[in-house]
Structure formats: C-alpha cells, structure tokens
C-alpha cells in the first residue's frame, strides 16, 4: 500500500464495509461498460477504503488494510469509520441535470394531470419557454443559491459529480449568467460539477419563425464567448420536434468543436432522429433515446458515445413507454442513467429513485443500474479517469448506504438510504431520516 501524500485534511479509512462495490474493471477493459460487463461490480466483502488528499489510496479487505504497516503506524492520525452493516459504492455521477431555474412549473403539472401532453402544453405557451422569464429577471446570486440547494440535495442522496446545464435564459447574457451561477454554486460545493451550455434548448419567443437566426446567435456569439470565458465543458442541443433540427444540431456541434468544447444532445425523446450523421462529432452522450431505431443502436455500439437514459422524465410525464434499455444493453451500447433534474419533465434530485425506475420499468438489474449510474455516468462526462469507480488514484468520491445488500438501493421506493457521502475526500452527512 502506498503511503498517502501529505495533506491538510486527515486521511480517511472506512472499514468493515459489508459490500464494497469497487467497479474496478476485471479485464483491464478501458472503455465504458457494455453488454454483460455492465453488471460487474467487483464487490469486496468486509472491505476497507483508504482516502487521502482527496484521492483513493487503496481498496481492499479490512484485514489487509489493518495489517498495512503505514496504516498501523499512522492509525491515530487517520479518521476511521466503522461501516459494519453498510454498503459503499462510488458516488453517483448524475450526468444530466438542469438546475438553473427559479420556480416549479405547477400549471403544466396540473394541465398534464387533466390530460394535456408535454408537447401540447409547450405549444400553448407552457413548457421550457415558461421558465425563461424567471431566469432572465433573476439576479445571478438568486440562481446560484438555487443551484447550490439542488447540489446539496443531490449529495444528501449519494451524488458526488453533477453535470449542470444552462438553458432557461436563451439570450447571450442570460445563458452566461446561468453558467456563472453554476460556477459560483460549484465553488461552494465539495463535489465536482461539469457545466454545459444548452443555449439551443428551444427557440425563444422573440425568434419565432426565425430559428436559423437564433442558431446563428448560438454558434457565433454564445459558444465562442462561453469557450473564451471557460464557463462550460460541453454544448448540448435539444434535437427534436418543436426544438432544433438535425441540421441545426450539426451546425451547433461544428461551432462547439471549433471552440474546443465537447458535445452532447437531447434526442429521440418525442420523435425519431437519425443518430448516424451526428456520431462523427464524437458525441460524449446522447440522452433520452425513447425512439431510437435498431439500426442506430448498432451504430451507437461501435462508438464511445454513451446512451444516457432518464426514466424520471417518462415517469413524471405519465408516459406508458420507457426507453429501450434492454435493447440498448444487449445491442452493445454503453448505457448510463441520470436524473434529468428540471422543473418541466423530471423534478427529482434522486439517483436512488432513478435506479428504482431503471429496475422496475427499464428491466435493468440492480447491478446494471449501479454501473450505469456511476462508471458509465463518468464516461458520459468524459471523466472516467477520475470518477465512477473506487480504485487507487481516482478521486475520493464515495457514498455509504445503510443497507445490508446493494440491491436494496434500487429496491426501497422513494426513501433515502444514503448515510453519508465523501466528495473529493470531504465528508457530507445526509439529513437524519
Ligand atoms: O430533458 N427535453 C428537453 N429538456 C428537458 C425538459 C426541460 C423542461 O421541460 O423544462 C428534458 O426533459
Ligand atoms: Fe434534459
């Protein structure tokens, strides 16, 4: 065991972990998890994890850890936590969220209960556009406070890495303000935040019937400015009926790549769009995929583009159909799971709830759901070198669950069994249950 590096925060040793889900790759496989490898959790029974300097130093059996000469010598300086009867896994990587909004969309909620669909409500003036005025008027500090509240709520439920999108401002200034709010909130949160510019969420009202002009604003103004100010790592597009076309998406991806940013898209949520022309952009992730074709699943399987499924949206919109997870997994695509936390289609910060939906509605096994919510989530953000598994050298992002068996994380419905999380080596307690 390599001695931890010198650091201001004390080293942390978790011992007697009933099941330590390391997600270490068994075969030296370096790509995202696909097919049967999605269910390999590399569990150590009665495990121990040593963290120092915000990194994982070792993951092994408790008895091996306690025999280690460095640990024996430094035991009094190490913060030691007995995790008997608990399960430890890599912190959840929530790779798709929209936390920069001001108010919940309660009118849309009631309209849907009365029988309206997401698209009908959007056409009648609800939907994404109805969240825009609030964000445009809000002060940056107000938005940052909202984002920080969401990040804390996520951490309390086991999430340690979050992708956060702008997308409810839809002007250069208010998209920049949204991304700055994400940056300011992230600076106060011990976990890791990856930012995404979603200027192409919908065409704003003032560009009605002039979508191509708005796409120009996104490509020529928003993207270069965001890249110059280093406010985002990715550019996202909502490519679907009522939002942006595949041609718009190619233009936006082209601009993003020219500015050195990664790309991802919301796609095949409401209708089918061919994925093939977009895959040449080395897209990090394509999200939703309710209407993906069999041919495109075969194309996806040949790439490192992750298929991120967000079943919280299907649940909250009251849909009968859910994304075809089994077809994607068995077809060899790399599947991830995320909350899609947003005020319109998925107001949940709980990856545990998403795991539950993945098992009950997508027919993923609990093991597959956990790998999709950790290691493949990290791949979806291109953070696989640092996140998503408990292996020496990776960031010390762990989450501890008060359950005897990891399958219970997906089994208990609408309850939070996260005892505490470790985010980049810092402990954050969950609210008492
Ligand atoms: O991922 N589909 C586009 N964007 C969000 C919904 C955003 C909203 O309705 O506010 C989604 O479902
Ligand atoms: Fe989304």
Short mmCIF file of C-alpha atoms and ligand atoms in Angstrom, two decimals:
data_model
loop_
_atom_site.label_atom_id
_atom_site.label_comp_id
_atom_site.label_asym_id
_atom_site.label_seq_id
_atom_site.Cartn_x
_atom_site.Cartn_y
_atom_site.Cartn_z
CA UNK A 1 0.00 0.00 0.00
CA UNK A 2 1.48 3.37 -0.97
CA UNK A 3 1.53 5.85 1.92
CA UNK A 4 -0.85 8.73 1.35
CA UNK A 5 0.64 12.03 0.34
CA UNK A 6 0.88 14.80 2.91
CA UNK A 7 -2.33 16.78 3.09
CA UNK A 8 -4.16 19.23 5.30
CA UNK A 9 -7.30 17.08 5.59
CA UNK A 10 -6.73 13.92 7.61
CA UNK A 11 -6.66 10.59 5.83
CA UNK A 12 -9.97 8.73 5.98
CA UNK A 13 -10.28 4.99 6.47
CA UNK A 14 -13.62 3.21 6.07
CA UNK A 15 -13.52 -0.32 7.50
CA UNK A 16 -15.77 -3.38 7.90
CA UNK A 17 -17.82 -2.46 4.83
CA UNK A 18 -20.24 -5.35 4.23
CA UNK A 19 -20.13 -4.89 0.47
CA UNK A 20 -17.61 -2.56 -1.13
CA UNK A 21 -18.65 -2.07 -4.76
CA UNK A 22 -15.40 -1.04 -6.41
CA UNK A 23 -16.48 -1.30 -10.10
CA UNK A 24 -12.84 -1.96 -10.84
CA UNK A 25 -12.56 -3.35 -14.34
CA UNK A 26 -11.92 -7.10 -14.17
CA UNK A 27 -10.26 -7.48 -17.55
CA UNK A 28 -8.34 -4.26 -17.87
CA UNK A 29 -11.21 -3.19 -20.15
CA UNK A 30 -10.71 0.51 -20.68
CA UNK A 31 -13.96 1.51 -22.44
CA UNK A 32 -17.39 2.24 -20.99
CA UNK A 33 -19.31 -0.80 -19.74
CA UNK A 34 -21.40 -2.63 -22.33
CA UNK A 35 -23.36 -5.88 -22.54
CA UNK A 36 -22.62 -8.34 -19.75
CA UNK A 37 -19.77 -6.23 -18.36
CA UNK A 38 -22.37 -3.67 -17.23
CA UNK A 39 -23.27 -5.88 -14.28
CA UNK A 40 -19.73 -6.46 -12.99
CA UNK A 41 -19.43 -4.56 -9.74
CA UNK A 42 -16.19 -6.14 -8.40
CA UNK A 43 -17.51 -6.41 -4.85
CA UNK A 44 -15.14 -6.81 -1.90
CA UNK A 45 -16.84 -8.30 1.16
CA UNK A 46 -15.74 -6.88 4.50
CA UNK A 47 -13.87 -4.22 2.61
CA UNK A 48 -11.92 -1.11 3.52
CA UNK A 49 -11.11 2.09 1.62
CA UNK A 50 -8.30 4.49 2.47
CA UNK A 51 -8.53 8.05 1.11
CA UNK A 52 -6.02 10.87 1.40
CA UNK A 53 -5.51 14.22 -0.29
CA UNK A 54 -8.91 13.87 -1.98
CA UNK A 55 -7.84 10.64 -3.70
CA UNK A 56 -8.40 6.94 -3.14
CA UNK A 57 -5.24 5.27 -1.91
CA UNK A 58 -6.43 1.69 -1.60
CA UNK A 59 -9.50 -0.53 -1.64
CA UNK A 60 -9.07 -3.99 -0.13
CA UNK A 61 -10.26 -6.38 2.61
CA UNK A 62 -10.44 -4.80 6.08
CA UNK A 63 -7.99 -7.32 7.49
CA UNK A 64 -5.43 -6.45 4.82
CA UNK A 65 -5.87 -2.73 5.48
CA UNK A 66 -5.40 -3.20 9.22
CA UNK A 67 -2.21 -5.20 8.63
CA UNK A 68 -0.74 -2.47 6.45
CA UNK A 69 2.41 -1.03 8.07
CA UNK A 70 1.63 2.59 7.09
CA UNK A 71 -1.92 2.38 8.46
CA UNK A 72 -0.69 0.71 11.69
CA UNK A 73 1.89 3.41 12.20
CA UNK A 74 -0.47 6.32 11.47
CA UNK A 75 -3.72 4.92 12.84
CA UNK A 76 -4.12 7.67 15.45
CA UNK A 77 -3.89 10.38 12.79
CA UNK A 78 -6.39 8.70 10.47
CA UNK A 79 -10.14 9.31 10.76
CA UNK A 80 -11.53 5.79 10.93
CA UNK A 81 -15.19 4.96 10.33
CA UNK A 82 -16.73 1.59 11.04
CA UNK A 83 -19.15 0.79 8.19
CA UNK A 84 -20.34 -2.55 9.57
CA UNK A 85 -23.72 -3.43 8.05
CA UNK A 86 -23.32 -0.79 5.35
CA UNK A 87 -22.66 -0.82 1.61
CA UNK A 88 -20.17 1.53 -0.06
CA UNK A 89 -20.10 2.41 -3.74
CA UNK A 90 -18.60 5.11 -5.97
CA UNK A 91 -20.57 8.35 -5.60
CA UNK A 92 -23.33 8.63 -8.18
CA UNK A 93 -22.43 10.59 -11.30
CA UNK A 94 -25.60 12.46 -12.30
CA UNK A 95 -24.62 13.24 -15.88
CA UNK A 96 -27.73 15.20 -16.97
CA UNK A 97 -29.36 17.97 -14.91
CA UNK A 98 -30.95 21.39 -15.49
CA UNK A 99 -30.67 23.12 -12.09
CA UNK A 100 -30.78 26.80 -13.20
CA UNK A 101 -34.45 27.69 -12.89
CA UNK A 102 -36.47 29.78 -10.49
CA UNK A 103 -39.88 28.20 -9.92
CA UNK A 104 -41.54 24.81 -10.28
CA UNK A 105 -43.95 24.50 -13.25
CA UNK A 106 -47.14 23.76 -11.37
CA UNK A 107 -49.54 24.95 -14.07
CA UNK A 108 -48.02 22.50 -16.57
CA UNK A 109 -48.25 19.80 -13.89
CA UNK A 110 -51.98 20.36 -13.43
CA UNK A 111 -52.58 20.59 -17.18
CA UNK A 112 -50.91 17.22 -17.69
CA UNK A 113 -52.96 15.68 -14.91
CA UNK A 114 -56.04 16.97 -16.76
CA UNK A 115 -54.89 15.14 -19.92
CA UNK A 116 -52.58 17.56 -21.80
CA UNK A 117 -49.33 16.21 -23.25
CA UNK A 118 -45.85 17.74 -22.79
CA UNK A 119 -45.89 18.93 -26.43
CA UNK A 120 -49.44 20.33 -26.35
CA UNK A 121 -48.67 22.28 -23.18
CA UNK A 122 -45.42 23.62 -24.69
CA UNK A 123 -47.27 24.76 -27.84
CA UNK A 124 -49.86 26.56 -25.72
CA UNK A 125 -47.16 28.68 -24.05
CA UNK A 126 -46.09 26.36 -21.22
CA UNK A 127 -43.04 24.11 -21.25
CA UNK A 128 -39.42 25.29 -21.39
CA UNK A 129 -40.37 28.80 -22.61
CA UNK A 130 -42.42 29.41 -19.49
CA UNK A 131 -39.30 29.05 -17.30
CA UNK A 132 -37.40 31.68 -19.32
CA UNK A 133 -38.81 34.92 -17.93
CA UNK A 134 -37.97 33.95 -14.36
CA UNK A 135 -34.35 33.21 -15.24
CA UNK A 136 -33.94 36.35 -17.35
CA UNK A 137 -35.19 38.51 -14.48
CA UNK A 138 -33.31 36.72 -11.70
CA UNK A 139 -30.11 38.01 -10.16
CA UNK A 140 -27.11 35.72 -10.60
CA UNK A 141 -26.91 35.23 -6.82
CA UNK A 142 -30.51 34.04 -6.69
CA UNK A 143 -29.79 31.47 -9.40
CA UNK A 144 -26.54 30.38 -7.74
CA UNK A 145 -28.42 29.84 -4.44
CA UNK A 146 -30.97 27.67 -6.26
CA UNK A 147 -28.23 25.62 -7.90
CA UNK A 148 -26.40 25.19 -4.60
CA UNK A 149 -29.59 23.97 -2.88
CA UNK A 150 -30.02 21.39 -5.65
CA UNK A 151 -26.37 20.26 -5.34
CA UNK A 152 -26.77 19.78 -1.58
CA UNK A 153 -29.98 17.84 -2.10
CA UNK A 154 -28.17 15.61 -4.60
CA UNK A 155 -25.21 14.99 -2.27
CA UNK A 156 -27.55 14.02 0.55
CA UNK A 157 -28.81 11.28 -1.72
CA UNK A 158 -25.43 9.96 -2.78
CA UNK A 159 -24.47 12.06 -5.80
CA UNK A 160 -20.90 13.37 -5.87
CA UNK A 161 -20.50 14.50 -9.51
CA UNK A 162 -23.12 16.54 -11.36
CA UNK A 163 -23.41 17.78 -14.92
CA UNK A 164 -25.35 21.08 -14.84
CA UNK A 165 -26.83 22.76 -17.90
CA UNK A 166 -27.92 26.30 -18.59
CA UNK A 167 -30.88 26.52 -21.00
CA UNK A 168 -33.64 28.64 -19.48
CA UNK A 169 -32.12 32.03 -20.36
CA UNK A 170 -31.89 31.81 -24.16
CA UNK A 171 -30.08 35.13 -24.61
CA UNK A 172 -26.32 35.54 -24.63
CA UNK A 173 -26.42 37.43 -21.33
CA UNK A 174 -28.79 35.14 -19.51
CA UNK A 175 -27.08 31.95 -20.65
CA UNK A 176 -23.76 33.41 -19.45
CA UNK A 177 -25.44 34.42 -16.18
CA UNK A 178 -26.78 30.87 -15.78
CA UNK A 179 -23.36 29.32 -16.35
CA UNK A 180 -21.77 31.79 -13.93
CA UNK A 181 -24.41 30.82 -11.37
CA UNK A 182 -23.39 27.17 -11.84
CA UNK A 183 -19.73 28.13 -11.43
CA UNK A 184 -20.44 30.15 -8.26
CA UNK A 185 -22.52 27.35 -6.73
CA UNK A 186 -19.92 24.74 -7.65
CA UNK A 187 -17.23 26.75 -5.84
CA UNK A 188 -19.20 26.30 -2.59
CA UNK A 189 -19.88 22.58 -3.01
CA UNK A 190 -17.31 19.89 -2.23
CA UNK A 191 -18.30 17.65 -5.16
CA UNK A 192 -17.47 18.04 -8.84
CA UNK A 193 -19.61 19.99 -11.32
CA UNK A 194 -19.32 19.78 -15.10
CA UNK A 195 -21.05 22.65 -16.92
CA UNK A 196 -22.91 22.52 -20.20
CA UNK A 197 -24.19 25.33 -22.40
CA UNK A 198 -27.74 24.49 -23.54
CA UNK A 199 -28.44 27.72 -25.39
CA UNK A 200 -30.19 25.56 -28.01
CA UNK A 201 -32.89 24.29 -25.65
CA UNK A 202 -35.79 25.82 -27.62
CA UNK A 203 -36.11 28.80 -29.95
CA UNK A 204 -37.08 31.75 -27.72
CA UNK A 205 -40.33 33.67 -28.42
CA UNK A 206 -38.58 36.71 -29.90
CA UNK A 207 -37.06 34.48 -32.62
CA UNK A 208 -40.42 32.90 -33.55
CA UNK A 209 -40.20 31.68 -37.18
CA UNK A 210 -36.53 32.76 -37.28
CA UNK A 211 -34.95 29.64 -35.80
CA UNK A 212 -31.98 29.85 -38.18
CA UNK A 213 -31.15 33.33 -36.84
CA UNK A 214 -31.23 32.03 -33.28
CA UNK A 215 -28.93 29.15 -34.27
CA UNK A 216 -26.52 31.80 -35.59
CA UNK A 217 -26.60 33.55 -32.20
CA UNK A 218 -25.81 30.24 -30.50
CA UNK A 219 -22.98 29.41 -32.92
CA UNK A 220 -21.42 32.83 -33.41
CA UNK A 221 -21.98 34.50 -30.05
CA UNK A 222 -22.81 32.13 -27.22
CA UNK A 223 -20.41 29.29 -27.96
CA UNK A 224 -17.27 31.39 -28.62
CA UNK A 225 -17.92 33.56 -25.54
CA UNK A 226 -18.60 30.61 -23.25
CA UNK A 227 -15.46 28.87 -24.50
CA UNK A 228 -13.37 32.03 -24.10
CA UNK A 229 -14.57 32.50 -20.53
CA UNK A 230 -14.18 28.78 -19.79
CA UNK A 231 -17.74 28.60 -18.50
CA UNK A 232 -18.64 25.18 -19.91
CA UNK A 233 -17.03 21.94 -20.97
CA UNK A 234 -19.91 20.84 -23.21
CA UNK A 235 -22.53 22.18 -25.60
CA UNK A 236 -25.92 20.45 -25.63
CA UNK A 237 -28.81 20.72 -28.12
CA UNK A 238 -32.44 19.64 -27.79
CA UNK A 239 -32.78 17.92 -31.16
CA UNK A 240 -36.44 17.04 -31.56
CA UNK A 241 -39.85 18.03 -32.85
CA UNK A 242 -40.63 21.56 -31.61
CA UNK A 243 -36.99 22.35 -30.79
CA UNK A 244 -33.98 22.07 -33.17
CA UNK A 245 -33.47 20.03 -36.35
CA UNK A 246 -30.64 17.60 -37.04
CA UNK A 247 -29.17 20.21 -39.45
CA UNK A 248 -29.23 22.89 -36.73
CA UNK A 249 -27.57 20.39 -34.40
CA UNK A 250 -24.75 19.70 -36.86
CA UNK A 251 -24.10 23.46 -37.18
CA UNK A 252 -24.03 23.87 -33.41
CA UNK A 253 -21.78 20.82 -32.92
CA UNK A 254 -19.45 22.17 -35.57
CA UNK A 255 -19.21 25.51 -33.76
CA UNK A 256 -18.68 23.76 -30.42
CA UNK A 257 -15.86 21.63 -31.79
CA UNK A 258 -14.22 24.69 -33.36
CA UNK A 259 -14.26 26.34 -29.93
CA UNK A 260 -12.77 23.23 -28.30
CA UNK A 261 -15.93 22.17 -26.44
CA UNK A 262 -17.39 18.67 -26.16
CA UNK A 263 -20.88 17.91 -27.47
CA UNK A 264 -23.98 16.06 -26.27
CA UNK A 265 -27.68 16.14 -27.21
CA UNK A 266 -31.21 15.53 -26.01
CA UNK A 267 -32.52 13.35 -28.83
CA UNK A 268 -35.25 10.87 -29.74
CA UNK A 269 -37.32 11.95 -26.73
CA UNK A 270 -40.51 12.83 -28.65
CA UNK A 271 -39.76 11.50 -32.15
CA UNK A 272 -37.04 9.62 -34.00
CA UNK A 273 -34.00 11.45 -35.36
CA UNK A 274 -31.24 9.57 -37.20
CA UNK A 275 -28.18 9.44 -34.95
CA UNK A 276 -25.66 8.39 -37.54
CA UNK A 277 -24.87 11.85 -39.01
CA UNK A 278 -24.19 13.18 -35.50
CA UNK A 279 -21.86 10.41 -34.36
CA UNK A 280 -19.00 11.78 -36.47
CA UNK A 281 -18.72 14.60 -33.91
CA UNK A 282 -17.55 12.09 -31.24
CA UNK A 283 -20.58 12.97 -29.15
CA UNK A 284 -19.96 12.28 -25.44
CA UNK A 285 -23.56 11.31 -24.79
CA UNK A 286 -26.97 11.12 -26.46
CA UNK A 287 -29.76 11.40 -23.94
CA UNK A 288 -33.38 10.18 -23.65
CA UNK A 289 -33.42 7.84 -26.72
CA UNK A 290 -37.03 6.74 -26.28
CA UNK A 291 -37.43 6.50 -30.04
CA UNK A 292 -34.04 5.18 -31.14
CA UNK A 293 -34.05 2.76 -34.09
CA UNK A 294 -32.45 -0.69 -34.10
CA UNK A 295 -30.05 0.45 -36.83
CA UNK A 296 -28.90 3.38 -34.73
CA UNK A 297 -28.38 1.12 -31.71
CA UNK A 298 -25.95 -0.86 -33.87
CA UNK A 299 -24.17 2.38 -34.82
CA UNK A 300 -24.01 3.53 -31.20
CA UNK A 301 -22.49 0.22 -30.15
CA UNK A 302 -19.49 0.93 -32.40
CA UNK A 303 -18.72 4.20 -30.65
CA UNK A 304 -17.84 5.53 -27.18
CA UNK A 305 -20.94 7.73 -27.25
CA UNK A 306 -22.92 6.92 -24.12
CA UNK A 307 -26.70 6.37 -24.29
CA UNK A 308 -27.94 8.25 -21.21
CA UNK A 309 -31.42 7.22 -20.12
CA UNK A 310 -33.53 9.49 -17.93
CA UNK A 311 -36.59 7.49 -16.87
CA UNK A 312 -37.58 10.14 -14.30
CA UNK A 313 -38.92 12.14 -17.29
CA UNK A 314 -41.08 9.26 -18.55
CA UNK A 315 -42.37 8.71 -15.03
CA UNK A 316 -43.17 12.37 -14.34
CA UNK A 317 -44.78 12.95 -17.75
CA UNK A 318 -47.01 9.94 -17.03
CA UNK A 319 -45.86 8.04 -20.12
CA UNK A 320 -46.57 4.38 -20.56
CA UNK A 321 -43.42 3.78 -22.59
CA UNK A 322 -39.88 3.93 -21.24
CA UNK A 323 -36.58 3.99 -23.15
CA UNK A 324 -35.47 0.61 -24.58
CA UNK A 325 -32.69 -0.13 -22.10
CA UNK A 326 -32.59 -3.88 -22.73
CA UNK A 327 -32.27 -3.43 -26.49
CA UNK A 328 -29.50 -0.87 -25.98
CA UNK A 329 -27.57 -3.03 -23.49
CA UNK A 330 -27.95 -6.23 -25.47
CA UNK A 331 -27.09 -4.35 -28.68
CA UNK A 332 -23.76 -3.29 -27.14
CA UNK A 333 -24.39 0.42 -26.48
CA UNK A 334 -22.90 1.94 -23.31
CA UNK A 335 -25.88 2.87 -21.13
CA UNK A 336 -25.82 5.48 -18.34
CA UNK A 337 -28.61 6.70 -16.03
CA UNK A 338 -29.24 10.26 -14.87
CA UNK A 339 -32.00 12.24 -13.13
CA UNK A 340 -32.60 14.96 -15.79
CA UNK A 341 -33.42 17.15 -12.75
CA UNK A 342 -35.53 20.02 -14.21
CA UNK A 343 -38.80 21.85 -13.49
CA UNK A 344 -40.73 20.55 -16.50
CA UNK A 345 -40.19 16.86 -17.05
CA UNK A 346 -38.24 15.45 -14.10
CA UNK A 347 -38.24 17.34 -10.80
CA UNK A 348 -36.17 14.81 -8.85
CA UNK A 349 -32.63 15.01 -7.49
CA UNK A 350 -32.64 11.34 -6.50
CA UNK A 351 -30.43 8.88 -8.33
CA UNK A 352 -31.84 6.22 -5.97
CA UNK A 353 -35.29 6.83 -7.45
CA UNK A 354 -33.82 6.64 -10.97
CA UNK A 355 -32.27 3.27 -10.05
CA UNK A 356 -35.65 2.10 -8.86
CA UNK A 357 -37.28 3.14 -12.16
CA UNK A 358 -34.45 1.55 -14.14
CA UNK A 359 -35.16 -1.77 -12.45
CA UNK A 360 -38.95 -1.70 -12.44
CA UNK A 361 -39.58 -0.02 -15.81
CA UNK A 362 -36.42 -0.43 -17.92
CA UNK A 363 -35.84 -4.00 -16.68
CA UNK A 364 -32.23 -3.33 -15.79
CA UNK A 365 -30.82 -5.41 -12.94
CA UNK A 366 -29.76 -3.54 -9.78
CA UNK A 367 -26.11 -4.28 -10.69
CA UNK A 368 -26.53 -2.85 -14.21
CA UNK A 369 -28.30 0.20 -12.82
CA UNK A 370 -25.46 0.92 -10.37
CA UNK A 371 -22.75 0.68 -13.06
CA UNK A 372 -24.87 2.89 -15.35
CA UNK A 373 -25.21 5.49 -12.57
CA UNK A 374 -21.52 5.56 -11.68
CA UNK A 375 -18.85 4.40 -14.14
CA UNK A 376 -20.87 4.91 -17.32
CA UNK A 377 -22.09 8.28 -15.99
CA UNK A 378 -18.43 9.22 -15.64
CA UNK A 379 -17.85 8.14 -19.25
CA UNK A 380 -20.80 10.27 -20.36
CA UNK A 381 -18.91 13.26 -18.94
CA UNK A 382 -15.53 12.02 -20.15
CA UNK A 383 -14.45 11.92 -16.50
CA UNK A 384 -13.75 8.19 -16.44
CA UNK A 385 -10.11 8.72 -15.47
CA UNK A 386 -11.17 10.39 -12.22
CA UNK A 387 -14.69 9.25 -11.40
CA UNK A 388 -17.03 6.29 -11.35
CA UNK A 389 -15.05 3.54 -9.60
CA UNK A 390 -13.20 3.00 -6.33
CA UNK A 391 -9.64 2.47 -7.48
CA UNK A 392 -6.31 3.87 -6.27
CA UNK A 393 -5.57 7.25 -7.84
CA UNK A 394 -9.18 8.15 -8.59
CA UNK A 395 -10.98 10.97 -6.77
CA UNK A 396 -12.24 10.05 -3.30
CA UNK A 397 -15.96 10.10 -4.17
CA UNK A 398 -17.85 7.51 -2.18
CA UNK A 399 -21.31 7.01 -0.91
CA UNK A 400 -22.27 4.94 2.12
CA UNK A 401 -25.70 3.29 2.31
CA UNK A 402 -27.47 2.00 5.39
CA UNK A 403 -28.45 -1.26 3.73
CA UNK A 404 -27.19 -4.82 4.06
CA UNK A 405 -27.21 -5.58 0.33
CA UNK A 406 -26.56 -3.23 -2.61
CA UNK A 407 -29.76 -4.38 -4.33
CA UNK A 408 -31.76 -2.61 -1.64
CA UNK A 409 -30.64 0.75 -3.04
CA UNK A 410 -32.93 0.14 -6.02
CA UNK A 411 -35.49 -1.87 -4.05
CA UNK A 412 -36.75 0.64 -1.47
CA UNK A 413 -39.01 3.12 -3.22
CA UNK A 414 -38.92 6.88 -2.57
CA UNK A 415 -36.72 6.67 0.52
CA UNK A 416 -33.18 7.86 1.07
CA UNK A 417 -30.84 5.21 2.46
CA UNK A 418 -27.67 7.23 1.95
CA UNK A 419 -25.94 7.58 5.34
CA UNK A 420 -23.20 9.93 4.12
CA UNK A 421 -21.08 10.73 1.11
CA UNK A 422 -17.42 11.55 0.64
CA UNK A 423 -16.89 14.17 -2.06
CA UNK A 424 -13.31 14.70 -3.22
CA UNK A 425 -12.25 13.41 0.21
CA UNK A 426 -14.65 15.64 2.21
CA UNK A 427 -17.42 14.03 4.23
CA UNK A 428 -21.00 15.30 3.89
CA UNK A 429 -23.64 13.85 6.16
CA UNK A 430 -27.12 13.11 4.94
CA UNK A 431 -30.12 14.67 6.66
CA UNK A 432 -31.25 12.42 9.51
CA UNK A 433 -34.04 10.09 8.45
O1 LIG B 1 -34.60 16.78 -20.69
N1 LIG B 1 -36.23 17.81 -23.41
C1 LIG B 1 -35.73 18.85 -23.14
N2 LIG B 1 -35.33 19.29 -21.95
C2 LIG B 1 -35.76 18.77 -20.67
C3 LIG B 1 -37.07 19.32 -20.24
C4 LIG B 1 -36.92 20.69 -19.81
C5 LIG B 1 -38.19 21.32 -19.35
O2 LIG B 1 -39.31 20.86 -19.66
O3 LIG B 1 -38.03 22.33 -18.67
C6 LIG B 1 -35.71 17.26 -20.62
O4 LIG B 1 -36.73 16.56 -20.49
FE1 LIG B 2 -32.80 17.23 -20.04
#
